[in-house]
Amino acid sequence: MGGPLDVQAVLSAREELRTFLAEALQRYPIDHKKLAMLGFSQGGVMAYSLGFGEPDRFAALAALSSWLPQDLLSVLPDEPATEQLPMLVQHGSRDELVDVGRARQSVETLRNVRVPITYREYDMGHEINARSLADLSTWLQEKVLSPIVLAS
């Protein structure tokens, strides 16, 4: 809630999440090429952590009502191959928990590392509403379920 990020706690939780994903991918018939990482609020920080840590593992990343902590970037790979990882950032302009300015700064950071980013801001608080959910669904359809792949 505005305090310093406990980077070690995030990295520890990321390892637990990686273990969970590995087990889920073994247990369920999941198309590995269509695996998207999505997180809301602190879950968005986890999504960023996984996406920047292993961008080749995911088809897309969505961070909803979240932020990309600079402290986290300092412990992730220097040159993550995120140029091919489409990201969606959604945020409420009236978010009372994670100020919209943090989302806007995150978007600028993502643009600076050449991430293909889509940013959507909504007249809402710290939530997901019908409009943002519809936009998320459309974005996932375009970027993950049926993307246009150009042949080289």
PDB file of C-alpha atoms in Angstrom:
ATOM      1  CA  MET A   1       0.000   0.000   0.000  1.00  0.00           C
ATOM      2  CA  GLY A   2       2.586   2.503  -1.114  1.00  0.00           C
ATOM      3  CA  GLY A   3       5.388   1.111   1.067  1.00  0.00           C
ATOM      4  CA  PRO A   4       8.590  -0.412  -0.249  1.00  0.00           C
ATOM      5  CA  LEU A   5       8.276  -3.614  -2.192  1.00  0.00           C
ATOM      6  CA  ASP A   6       9.529  -6.773  -0.502  1.00  0.00           C
ATOM      7  CA  VAL A   7      11.374  -8.059  -3.575  1.00  0.00           C
ATOM      8  CA  GLN A   8      12.423 -11.292  -1.883  1.00  0.00           C
ATOM      9  CA  ALA A   9       8.794 -12.082  -0.999  1.00  0.00           C
ATOM     10  CA  VAL A  10       7.774 -11.494  -4.626  1.00  0.00           C
ATOM     11  CA  LEU A  11      10.574 -13.728  -5.909  1.00  0.00           C
ATOM     12  CA  SER A  12       9.668 -16.447  -3.410  1.00  0.00           C
ATOM     13  CA  ALA A  13       5.997 -16.283  -4.412  1.00  0.00           C
ATOM     14  CA  ARG A  14       7.056 -16.344  -8.078  1.00  0.00           C
ATOM     15  CA  GLU A  15       8.849 -19.648  -7.494  1.00  0.00           C
ATOM     16  CA  GLU A  16       5.720 -21.116  -5.905  1.00  0.00           C
ATOM     17  CA  LEU A  17       3.658 -19.882  -8.832  1.00  0.00           C
ATOM     18  CA  ARG A  18       6.145 -21.381 -11.321  1.00  0.00           C
ATOM     19  CA  THR A  19       5.820 -24.735  -9.536  1.00  0.00           C
ATOM     20  CA  PHE A  20       2.020 -24.494  -9.641  1.00  0.00           C
ATOM     21  CA  LEU A  21       2.060 -23.684 -13.373  1.00  0.00           C
ATOM     22  CA  ALA A  22       4.405 -26.581 -14.130  1.00  0.00           C
ATOM     23  CA  GLU A  23       2.081 -28.978 -12.293  1.00  0.00           C
ATOM     24  CA  ALA A  24      -1.013 -27.566 -14.015  1.00  0.00           C
ATOM     25  CA  LEU A  25       0.620 -27.895 -17.429  1.00  0.00           C
ATOM     26  CA  GLN A  26       1.415 -31.543 -16.696  1.00  0.00           C
ATOM     27  CA  ARG A  27      -2.033 -32.357 -15.350  1.00  0.00           C
ATOM     28  CA  TYR A  28      -4.324 -30.545 -17.806  1.00  0.00           C
ATOM     29  CA  PRO A  29      -4.457 -30.475 -21.624  1.00  0.00           C
ATOM     30  CA  ILE A  30      -3.246 -26.885 -21.988  1.00  0.00           C
ATOM     31  CA  ASP A  31      -1.877 -25.560 -25.258  1.00  0.00           C
ATOM     32  CA  HIS A  32       1.498 -24.195 -24.122  1.00  0.00           C
ATOM     33  CA  LYS A  33       1.495 -21.720 -27.013  1.00  0.00           C
ATOM     34  CA  LYS A  34      -1.707 -20.141 -25.714  1.00  0.00           C
ATOM     35  CA  LEU A  35      -0.714 -19.698 -22.073  1.00  0.00           C
ATOM     36  CA  ALA A  36      -1.456 -16.156 -20.913  1.00  0.00           C
ATOM     37  CA  MET A  37      -0.505 -14.651 -17.561  1.00  0.00           C
ATOM     38  CA  LEU A  38      -3.113 -12.378 -16.020  1.00  0.00           C
ATOM     39  CA  GLY A  39      -3.088 -10.716 -12.621  1.00  0.00           C
ATOM     40  CA  PHE A  40      -5.210  -8.220 -10.707  1.00  0.00           C
ATOM     41  CA  SER A  41      -3.582  -5.763  -8.264  1.00  0.00           C
ATOM     42  CA  GLN A  42      -0.751  -7.609  -6.468  1.00  0.00           C
ATOM     43  CA  GLY A  43      -1.408 -10.487  -8.856  1.00  0.00           C
ATOM     44  CA  GLY A  44      -0.416  -8.098 -11.630  1.00  0.00           C
ATOM     45  CA  VAL A  45       2.971  -7.647  -9.969  1.00  0.00           C
ATOM     46  CA  MET A  46       3.302 -11.439 -10.023  1.00  0.00           C
ATOM     47  CA  ALA A  47       2.284 -11.514 -13.683  1.00  0.00           C
ATOM     48  CA  TYR A  48       4.960  -8.929 -14.506  1.00  0.00           C
ATOM     49  CA  SER A  49       7.508 -10.926 -12.517  1.00  0.00           C
ATOM     50  CA  LEU A  50       6.769 -14.128 -14.422  1.00  0.00           C
ATOM     51  CA  GLY A  51       6.451 -12.415 -17.785  1.00  0.00           C
ATOM     52  CA  PHE A  52       9.711 -10.528 -17.509  1.00  0.00           C
ATOM     53  CA  GLY A  53      11.446 -13.539 -15.994  1.00  0.00           C
ATOM     54  CA  GLU A  54      10.341 -15.968 -18.721  1.00  0.00           C
ATOM     55  CA  PRO A  55       8.764 -14.067 -21.627  1.00  0.00           C
ATOM     56  CA  ASP A  56       9.082 -17.000 -24.027  1.00  0.00           C
ATOM     57  CA  ARG A  57       6.837 -19.094 -21.784  1.00  0.00           C
ATOM     58  CA  PHE A  58       3.716 -16.964 -22.327  1.00  0.00           C
ATOM     59  CA  ALA A  59       1.595 -15.896 -25.271  1.00  0.00           C
ATOM     60  CA  ALA A  60       0.487 -12.689 -23.524  1.00  0.00           C
ATOM     61  CA  LEU A  61       0.376 -10.856 -20.204  1.00  0.00           C
ATOM     62  CA  ALA A  62      -2.377  -8.721 -18.693  1.00  0.00           C
ATOM     63  CA  ALA A  63      -1.980  -6.557 -15.585  1.00  0.00           C
ATOM     64  CA  LEU A  64      -5.228  -5.185 -14.201  1.00  0.00           C
ATOM     65  CA  SER A  65      -5.297  -2.404 -11.585  1.00  0.00           C
ATOM     66  CA  SER A  66      -1.620  -3.037 -10.922  1.00  0.00           C
ATOM     67  CA  TRP A  67       1.854  -1.565 -11.354  1.00  0.00           C
ATOM     68  CA  LEU A  68       5.335  -2.612 -12.434  1.00  0.00           C
ATOM     69  CA  PRO A  69       7.654  -1.934  -9.475  1.00  0.00           C
ATOM     70  CA  GLN A  70      11.055  -0.511 -10.409  1.00  0.00           C
ATOM     71  CA  ASP A  71      12.598  -2.539  -7.554  1.00  0.00           C
ATOM     72  CA  LEU A  72      11.380  -5.702  -9.259  1.00  0.00           C
ATOM     73  CA  LEU A  73      12.904  -4.742 -12.596  1.00  0.00           C
ATOM     74  CA  SER A  74      16.312  -4.426 -10.957  1.00  0.00           C
ATOM     75  CA  VAL A  75      16.383  -8.165 -10.087  1.00  0.00           C
ATOM     76  CA  LEU A  76      15.022  -9.474 -13.390  1.00  0.00           C
ATOM     77  CA  PRO A  77      17.087 -10.265 -16.506  1.00  0.00           C
ATOM     78  CA  ASP A  78      18.815  -7.188 -17.973  1.00  0.00           C
ATOM     79  CA  GLU A  79      17.545  -7.774 -21.478  1.00  0.00           C
ATOM     80  CA  PRO A  80      14.323  -9.745 -21.233  1.00  0.00           C
ATOM     81  CA  ALA A  81      13.027 -10.879 -24.622  1.00  0.00           C
ATOM     82  CA  THR A  82       9.725  -9.135 -24.055  1.00  0.00           C
ATOM     83  CA  GLU A  83       9.501  -7.569 -27.515  1.00  0.00           C
ATOM     84  CA  GLN A  84       7.341 -10.492 -28.628  1.00  0.00           C
ATOM     85  CA  LEU A  85       5.183 -10.632 -25.459  1.00  0.00           C
ATOM     86  CA  PRO A  86       2.025  -8.562 -25.922  1.00  0.00           C
ATOM     87  CA  MET A  87       0.887  -6.878 -22.727  1.00  0.00           C
ATOM     88  CA  LEU A  88      -2.400  -5.328 -21.714  1.00  0.00           C
ATOM     89  CA  VAL A  89      -2.582  -2.849 -18.858  1.00  0.00           C
ATOM     90  CA  GLN A  90      -6.003  -1.821 -17.575  1.00  0.00           C
ATOM     91  CA  HIS A  91      -6.570   0.645 -14.752  1.00  0.00           C
ATOM     92  CA  GLY A  92      -9.314   2.697 -13.165  1.00  0.00           C
ATOM     93  CA  SER A  93      -8.903   6.471 -13.162  1.00  0.00           C
ATOM     94  CA  ARG A  94     -10.531   6.513  -9.706  1.00  0.00           C
ATOM     95  CA  ASP A  95      -8.520   3.599  -8.242  1.00  0.00           C
ATOM     96  CA  GLU A  96      -8.299   4.276  -4.508  1.00  0.00           C
ATOM     97  CA  LEU A  97      -5.712   1.547  -3.766  1.00  0.00           C
ATOM     98  CA  VAL A  98      -3.244   1.719  -6.663  1.00  0.00           C
ATOM     99  CA  ASP A  99      -3.051   5.250  -7.986  1.00  0.00           C
ATOM    100  CA  VAL A 100      -3.555   5.496 -11.736  1.00  0.00           C
ATOM    101  CA  GLY A 101      -0.250   7.379 -11.952  1.00  0.00           C
ATOM    102  CA  ARG A 102       1.552   4.159 -11.030  1.00  0.00           C
ATOM    103  CA  ALA A 103      -0.101   2.385 -13.962  1.00  0.00           C
ATOM    104  CA  ARG A 104       0.797   5.223 -16.320  1.00  0.00           C
ATOM    105  CA  GLN A 105       4.426   5.113 -15.139  1.00  0.00           C
ATOM    106  CA  SER A 106       4.428   1.345 -15.667  1.00  0.00           C
ATOM    107  CA  VAL A 107       3.223   1.851 -19.238  1.00  0.00           C
ATOM    108  CA  GLU A 108       6.051   4.312 -19.911  1.00  0.00           C
ATOM    109  CA  THR A 109       8.566   1.823 -18.494  1.00  0.00           C
ATOM    110  CA  LEU A 110       7.124  -0.919 -20.717  1.00  0.00           C
ATOM    111  CA  ARG A 111       7.297   1.314 -23.778  1.00  0.00           C
ATOM    112  CA  ASN A 112      10.938   2.127 -22.994  1.00  0.00           C
ATOM    113  CA  VAL A 113      11.823  -1.586 -23.123  1.00  0.00           C
ATOM    114  CA  ARG A 114       9.856  -1.957 -26.366  1.00  0.00           C
ATOM    115  CA  VAL A 115       7.067  -4.155 -25.051  1.00  0.00           C
ATOM    116  CA  PRO A 116       4.050  -4.329 -27.397  1.00  0.00           C
ATOM    117  CA  ILE A 117       1.618  -2.677 -24.983  1.00  0.00           C
ATOM    118  CA  THR A 118      -2.071  -1.860 -25.024  1.00  0.00           C
ATOM    119  CA  TYR A 119      -3.213   0.540 -22.290  1.00  0.00           C
ATOM    120  CA  ARG A 120      -6.836   1.083 -21.334  1.00  0.00           C
ATOM    121  CA  GLU A 121      -8.063   3.407 -18.610  1.00  0.00           C
ATOM    122  CA  TYR A 122     -11.624   3.292 -17.274  1.00  0.00           C
ATOM    123  CA  ASP A 123     -13.850   5.473 -15.124  1.00  0.00           C
ATOM    124  CA  MET A 124     -13.787   3.026 -12.204  1.00  0.00           C
ATOM    125  CA  GLY A 125     -12.026   2.297  -8.928  1.00  0.00           C
ATOM    126  CA  HIS A 126      -9.932  -0.720  -7.917  1.00  0.00           C
ATOM    127  CA  GLU A 127     -12.089  -3.219  -9.760  1.00  0.00           C
ATOM    128  CA  ILE A 128     -12.934  -4.977 -12.993  1.00  0.00           C
ATOM    129  CA  ASN A 129     -16.113  -3.763 -14.628  1.00  0.00           C
ATOM    130  CA  ALA A 130     -18.163  -5.038 -17.562  1.00  0.00           C
ATOM    131  CA  ARG A 131     -16.416  -2.767 -20.072  1.00  0.00           C
ATOM    132  CA  SER A 132     -12.892  -3.685 -18.953  1.00  0.00           C
ATOM    133  CA  LEU A 133     -13.813  -7.376 -18.927  1.00  0.00           C
ATOM    134  CA  ALA A 134     -15.199  -7.138 -22.468  1.00  0.00           C
ATOM    135  CA  ASP A 135     -12.032  -5.349 -23.616  1.00  0.00           C
ATOM    136  CA  LEU A 136      -9.888  -8.008 -21.910  1.00  0.00           C
ATOM    137  CA  SER A 137     -11.847 -10.758 -23.634  1.00  0.00           C
ATOM    138  CA  THR A 138     -11.446  -9.099 -27.033  1.00  0.00           C
ATOM    139  CA  TRP A 139      -7.726  -8.525 -26.460  1.00  0.00           C
ATOM    140  CA  LEU A 140      -7.174 -12.161 -25.433  1.00  0.00           C
ATOM    141  CA  GLN A 141      -9.074 -13.319 -28.508  1.00  0.00           C
ATOM    142  CA  GLU A 142      -6.900 -11.156 -30.779  1.00  0.00           C
ATOM    143  CA  LYS A 143      -3.525 -11.763 -29.127  1.00  0.00           C
ATOM    144  CA  VAL A 144      -3.785 -15.328 -27.844  1.00  0.00           C
ATOM    145  CA  LEU A 145      -6.644 -17.354 -29.261  1.00  0.00           C
ATOM    146  CA  SER A 146      -6.517 -16.324 -32.898  1.00  0.00           C
ATOM    147  CA  PRO A 147      -3.554 -14.033 -33.592  1.00  0.00           C
ATOM    148  CA  ILE A 148      -2.512 -13.246 -37.112  1.00  0.00           C
ATOM    149  CA  VAL A 149       0.957 -14.748 -37.561  1.00  0.00           C
ATOM    150  CA  LEU A 150       3.079 -13.301 -40.337  1.00  0.00           C
ATOM    151  CA  ALA A 151       5.328 -15.718 -42.195  1.00  0.00           C
ATOM    152  CA  SER A 152       8.957 -14.718 -42.556  1.00  0.00           C
TER     153      SER A 152
END
